[in-house]
Tab-separated table of C-alpha atoms in Angstrom:
chain	number	residue	atom	x	y	z
Q	1	MET	CA	-39.419	-15.281	-15.155
Q	2	ILE	CA	-41.622	-15.163	-12.050
Q	3	ASP	CA	-42.966	-11.761	-13.121
Q	4	LYS	CA	-43.943	-13.157	-16.529
Q	5	ILE	CA	-45.783	-16.064	-14.904
Q	6	LYS	CA	-47.638	-13.613	-12.648
Q	7	GLU	CA	-48.537	-11.432	-15.643
Q	8	LYS	CA	-49.925	-14.432	-17.541
Q	9	LYS	CA	-51.930	-15.492	-14.511
Q	10	LYS	CA	-53.390	-11.998	-14.149
Q	11	ALA	CA	-54.222	-11.896	-17.859
Q	12	LYS	CA	-56.062	-15.239	-17.604
Q	13	GLU	CA	-57.986	-14.071	-14.549
Q	14	LYS	CA	-58.914	-10.835	-16.300
Q	15	ALA	CA	-60.130	-12.716	-19.374
Q	16	LYS	CA	-62.147	-15.010	-17.144
Q	17	GLU	CA	-63.781	-12.024	-15.458
Q	18	LYS	CA	-64.761	-10.564	-18.831
Q	19	LYS	CA	-66.421	-13.794	-19.954
Q	20	LYS	CA	-70.047	-13.645	-18.908
Q	21	PRO	CA	-72.322	-16.666	-18.546
Q	22	TYR	CA	-74.593	-17.412	-21.516
Q	23	GLY	CA	-77.710	-17.487	-19.309
Q	24	GLY	CA	-79.467	-15.724	-16.471
Q	25	ILE	CA	-79.479	-12.474	-18.435
Q	26	SER	CA	-82.015	-9.911	-17.232
Q	27	ASN	CA	-81.148	-6.935	-19.478
Q	28	ILE	CA	-80.249	-7.860	-23.061
Q	29	SER	CA	-79.034	-4.404	-24.128
Q	30	GLN	CA	-76.723	-4.095	-21.162
Q	31	TYR	CA	-75.443	-7.657	-21.579
Q	32	LEU	CA	-74.610	-7.171	-25.274
Q	33	LEU	CA	-72.788	-3.917	-24.559
Q	34	GLU	CA	-70.724	-5.454	-21.766
Q	35	GLN	CA	-70.078	-8.738	-23.577
Q	36	TYR	CA	-69.370	-7.525	-27.107
Q	37	GLY	CA	-68.373	-3.904	-26.562
Q	38	LYS	CA	-71.077	-2.342	-28.724
Q	39	LYS	CA	-74.711	-1.435	-28.325
Q	40	GLY	CA	-77.068	-4.039	-29.738
Q	41	VAL	CA	-80.120	-3.347	-31.885
Q	42	MET	CA	-83.097	-5.703	-31.918
Q	43	ILE	CA	-83.920	-6.578	-35.534
Q	44	LYS	CA	-86.654	-9.128	-34.847
Q	45	ARG	CA	-89.008	-9.571	-31.932
Q	46	GLY	CA	-90.216	-13.145	-32.154
Q	47	LYS	CA	-93.613	-14.215	-30.946
Q	48	GLY	CA	-93.577	-15.165	-27.280
Q	49	VAL	CA	-95.845	-17.386	-25.204
Q	50	VAL	CA	-97.328	-16.118	-21.956
Q	51	MET	CA	-97.163	-18.645	-19.148
Q	52	ASN	CA	-96.676	-19.048	-15.416
Q	53	GLN	CA	-93.346	-17.521	-14.357
Q	54	GLN	CA	-93.216	-18.498	-10.687
Q	55	SER	CA	-90.098	-20.038	-9.211
Q	56	MET	CA	-89.741	-23.764	-8.631
Q	57	GLU	CA	-90.075	-23.207	-4.895
Q	58	GLN	CA	-93.289	-21.183	-5.295
Q	59	ILE	CA	-94.879	-23.900	-7.437
Q	60	SER	CA	-93.761	-26.976	-5.500
Q	61	GLY	CA	-93.595	-25.529	-1.982
Q	62	ARG	CA	-90.016	-26.629	-1.452
Q	63	LYS	CA	-86.504	-26.047	-2.742
Q	64	THR	CA	-85.154	-29.204	-4.358
Q	65	ARG	CA	-83.981	-30.715	-7.669
Q	66	ASN	CA	-87.414	-30.736	-9.311
Q	67	CYS	CA	-86.713	-28.478	-12.294
Q	68	SER	CA	-87.986	-30.987	-14.882
Q	69	VAL	CA	-91.172	-31.697	-12.927
Q	70	VAL	CA	-91.863	-27.957	-12.636
Q	71	ALA	CA	-91.152	-27.428	-16.349
Q	72	VAL	CA	-93.684	-30.098	-17.341
Q	73	THR	CA	-96.173	-28.569	-14.896
Q	74	ARG	CA	-95.755	-25.135	-16.509
Q	75	VAL	CA	-96.499	-26.599	-19.938
Q	76	LEU	CA	-99.673	-28.326	-18.691
Q	77	ASP	CA	-100.809	-25.095	-17.061
Q	78	TYR	CA	-100.116	-23.175	-20.286
Q	79	TYR	CA	-102.247	-25.510	-22.402
Q	80	ARG	CA	-104.968	-25.531	-19.745
Q	81	LYS	CA	-105.346	-21.822	-20.405
Q	82	THR	CA	-104.780	-21.693	-24.155
Q	83	LYS	CA	-106.677	-24.876	-25.087
Q	84	HIS	CA	-109.265	-24.572	-22.291
Q	85	ILE	CA	-108.554	-28.115	-21.115
Q	86	GLU	CA	-111.035	-29.170	-18.479
Q	87	GLY	CA	-109.788	-31.207	-15.551
Q	88	ILE	CA	-106.357	-29.638	-15.220
Q	89	PRO	CA	-106.488	-27.689	-11.928
Q	90	GLU	CA	-106.490	-23.904	-12.041
Q	91	ASP	CA	-104.086	-23.989	-9.110
Q	92	ILE	CA	-100.709	-24.873	-10.638
Q	93	ARG	CA	-99.555	-26.267	-7.282
Q	94	GLU	CA	-102.188	-28.987	-7.567
Q	95	THR	CA	-101.073	-29.810	-11.096
Q	96	TYR	CA	-97.517	-30.095	-9.808
Q	97	LYS	CA	-98.524	-32.839	-7.357
Q	98	VAL	CA	-99.946	-34.934	-10.203
Q	99	VAL	CA	-96.877	-34.453	-12.404
Q	100	GLU	CA	-94.529	-35.254	-9.530
Q	101	GLU	CA	-96.331	-38.537	-8.878
Q	102	ILE	CA	-95.937	-39.497	-12.538
Q	103	ALA	CA	-92.268	-38.452	-12.473
Q	104	GLU	CA	-91.689	-40.671	-9.439
Q	105	SER	CA	-92.842	-43.661	-11.477
Q	106	TYR	CA	-90.029	-42.748	-13.896
Q	107	GLY	CA	-87.479	-42.698	-11.076
Q	108	TYR	CA	-87.634	-39.056	-9.989
Q	109	THR	CA	-86.357	-38.272	-6.474
Q	110	ASP	CA	-85.632	-34.987	-4.723
Q	111	LYS	CA	-81.998	-36.043	-4.380
Q	112	ASN	CA	-81.310	-37.087	-7.973
Q	113	GLY	CA	-83.966	-35.213	-9.926
Q	114	THR	CA	-85.280	-36.531	-13.263
Q	115	PHE	CA	-83.328	-38.448	-15.890
Q	116	PRO	CA	-83.531	-36.122	-18.958
Q	117	LEU	CA	-84.462	-38.894	-21.397
Q	118	PHE	CA	-87.715	-39.388	-19.478
Q	119	ILE	CA	-88.987	-35.801	-19.763
Q	120	SER	CA	-91.030	-36.456	-22.907
Q	121	GLY	CA	-92.539	-39.623	-21.456
Q	122	ILE	CA	-93.548	-37.847	-18.253
Q	123	THR	CA	-95.091	-35.002	-20.259
Q	124	LYS	CA	-97.065	-37.328	-22.513
Q	125	GLU	CA	-98.357	-39.346	-19.558
Q	126	ALA	CA	-99.300	-36.198	-17.637
Q	127	PHE	CA	-101.465	-34.978	-20.516
Q	128	LYS	CA	-102.963	-38.457	-20.869
Q	129	MET	CA	-104.083	-38.241	-17.225
Q	130	TYR	CA	-106.408	-35.437	-18.300
Q	131	GLY	CA	-107.599	-37.137	-21.477
Q	132	VAL	CA	-105.363	-35.124	-23.790
Q	133	LYS	CA	-103.335	-36.672	-26.592
Q	134	ALA	CA	-99.963	-34.971	-26.872
Q	135	LYS	CA	-97.058	-35.581	-29.231
Q	136	CYS	CA	-93.940	-35.204	-27.094
Q	137	LYS	CA	-90.515	-35.559	-28.630
Q	138	GLY	CA	-86.988	-35.344	-27.230
Q	139	VAL	CA	-84.708	-33.718	-29.809
Q	140	TYR	CA	-80.953	-34.281	-29.526
Q	141	ILE	CA	-79.784	-32.977	-32.900
Q	142	TRP	CA	-81.180	-29.482	-32.944
Q	143	SER	CA	-81.275	-26.111	-34.661
Q	144	PHE	CA	-82.402	-22.655	-33.620
Q	145	GLU	CA	-84.855	-22.437	-36.511
Q	146	ASN	CA	-86.548	-25.814	-35.956
Q	147	GLN	CA	-86.607	-26.173	-32.185
Q	148	VAL	CA	-87.013	-22.518	-31.206
Q	149	VAL	CA	-88.368	-20.291	-33.995
Q	150	LYS	CA	-90.757	-22.864	-35.469
Q	151	GLU	CA	-92.145	-24.036	-32.110
Q	152	ILE	CA	-92.495	-20.640	-30.450
Q	153	THR	CA	-94.029	-19.077	-33.573
Q	154	ALA	CA	-96.639	-21.849	-33.475
Q	155	GLY	CA	-97.395	-20.969	-29.851
Q	156	ARG	CA	-95.702	-24.061	-28.407
Q	157	PRO	CA	-93.296	-23.613	-25.449
Q	158	VAL	CA	-90.260	-25.886	-25.447
Q	159	ILE	CA	-88.741	-27.749	-22.487
Q	160	MET	CA	-84.957	-27.551	-22.571
Q	161	ASN	CA	-82.551	-29.655	-20.526
Q	162	ILE	CA	-78.939	-28.428	-20.322
Q	163	ALA	CA	-75.936	-30.489	-19.248
Q	164	ARG	CA	-73.211	-27.889	-18.788
Q	165	GLY	CA	-72.363	-24.230	-18.352
Q	166	PHE	CA	-74.479	-21.707	-16.471
Q	167	TYR	CA	-77.553	-23.979	-16.425
Q	168	LYS	CA	-75.626	-27.198	-15.789
Q	169	ASP	CA	-77.898	-30.183	-15.066
Q	170	HIS	CA	-80.960	-27.933	-15.191
Q	171	THR	CA	-84.268	-27.927	-17.065
Q	172	ILE	CA	-85.906	-24.701	-18.199
Q	173	VAL	CA	-88.777	-23.632	-20.465
Q	174	VAL	CA	-88.196	-21.620	-23.644
Q	175	ALA	CA	-91.039	-19.121	-23.974
Q	176	GLY	CA	-89.849	-16.743	-26.667
Q	177	PHE	CA	-86.967	-15.370	-28.701
Q	178	SER	CA	-85.617	-12.215	-30.288
Q	179	ILE	CA	-82.781	-11.522	-32.706
Q	180	TRP	CA	-80.246	-8.747	-32.119
Q	181	LYS	CA	-77.493	-7.216	-34.193
Q	182	VAL	CA	-74.195	-5.997	-32.750
Q	183	GLY	CA	-72.039	-4.408	-35.422
Q	184	ASP	CA	-72.125	-6.864	-38.319
Q	185	LYS	CA	-72.945	-9.922	-36.212
Q	186	ILE	CA	-76.333	-11.468	-35.398
Q	187	TYR	CA	-77.148	-12.716	-31.891
Q	188	PRO	CA	-80.324	-14.749	-31.270
Q	189	MET	CA	-81.574	-14.507	-27.686
Q	190	LEU	CA	-83.860	-17.040	-26.025
Q	191	ARG	CA	-86.467	-15.884	-23.520
Q	192	VAL	CA	-86.670	-18.529	-20.814
Q	193	ILE	CA	-88.237	-19.300	-17.444
Q	194	ASP	CA	-85.469	-20.938	-15.441
Q	195	GLY	CA	-87.350	-21.499	-12.186
Q	196	TRP	CA	-84.455	-20.438	-9.990
Q	197	LYS	CA	-86.121	-17.056	-9.770
Q	198	SER	CA	-89.547	-15.929	-10.904
Q	199	GLY	CA	-89.929	-14.025	-14.169
Q	200	TYR	CA	-88.256	-14.240	-17.566
Q	201	HIS	CA	-84.526	-14.431	-18.199
Q	202	TYR	CA	-82.516	-14.688	-21.410
Q	203	ILE	CA	-79.899	-16.910	-23.017
Q	204	ASP	CA	-77.302	-15.699	-25.499
Q	205	TYR	CA	-77.761	-18.494	-28.024
Q	206	GLU	CA	-74.394	-17.963	-29.724
Q	207	ALA	CA	-72.453	-18.048	-26.445
Q	208	PHE	CA	-74.507	-21.055	-25.358
Q	209	ALA	CA	-73.812	-22.947	-28.606
Q	210	LYS	CA	-70.069	-22.316	-28.260
Q	211	ASP	CA	-70.143	-23.459	-24.637
Q	212	ILE	CA	-71.570	-26.850	-25.558
Q	213	SER	CA	-69.861	-27.346	-28.922
Q	214	GLN	CA	-67.579	-30.098	-27.596
Q	215	SER	CA	-70.181	-31.994	-25.568
Q	216	VAL	CA	-73.682	-33.426	-25.746
Q	217	PHE	CA	-75.645	-30.778	-23.858
Q	218	GLY	CA	-79.006	-32.381	-23.191
Q	219	SER	CA	-82.193	-31.992	-25.152
Q	220	PHE	CA	-85.002	-29.884	-26.474
Q	221	ASN	CA	-88.405	-31.415	-25.766
Q	222	THR	CA	-91.192	-30.317	-28.075
Q	223	ILE	CA	-94.867	-30.720	-27.226
Q	224	GLU	CA	-97.772	-30.618	-29.664
Q	225	ILE	CA	-101.369	-31.042	-28.529
Q	226	LYS	CA	-103.560	-33.117	-30.818
Q	227	ASP	CA	-107.097	-31.755	-31.285
């Protein structure tokens, strides 16, 4: 009886070891092989957006719970370049200071971070500071096609707040996507800037969706600049 209990415990631990987190992926091919046991083939390379990929600490000058503030700052910096918006500083660290001040008026603190429902409001107000009208929307009932494919294809990065799993209580920026096939199954992958480290990382969208299927996970925040 004791041996059977030990065997079950070992089996559970082994299964747990095999389960990889849905995010923080650096090599998609390797991840798919290790996670699903077969080599993946990319069948669609979605359009990506090129934006600042520095870590949260590099942008803000300190290590704290400012992921949402940094995400909004990245988006402002992106549109400064793509829309040639005058007034937004070329130095992203200066832009961060402005966004942080706005976030503080919404209750942001280093200890508690930003309440996710306020991300769109902070973004809209930050653009308004520079005379730019932006349509910012928090989306809580979402789909891959509408909130990822449609926005990224239009050249619009998406701010994503996640409540559980690998990126628990964290805000990241979605900057691209690709679609892979493993055997007969399709696996969309999100290209994201998570701010924990510099550079791009990836999210297995299917594994992510399963991870949050029983809980409200947060929000997608879309941003559209009005000409």
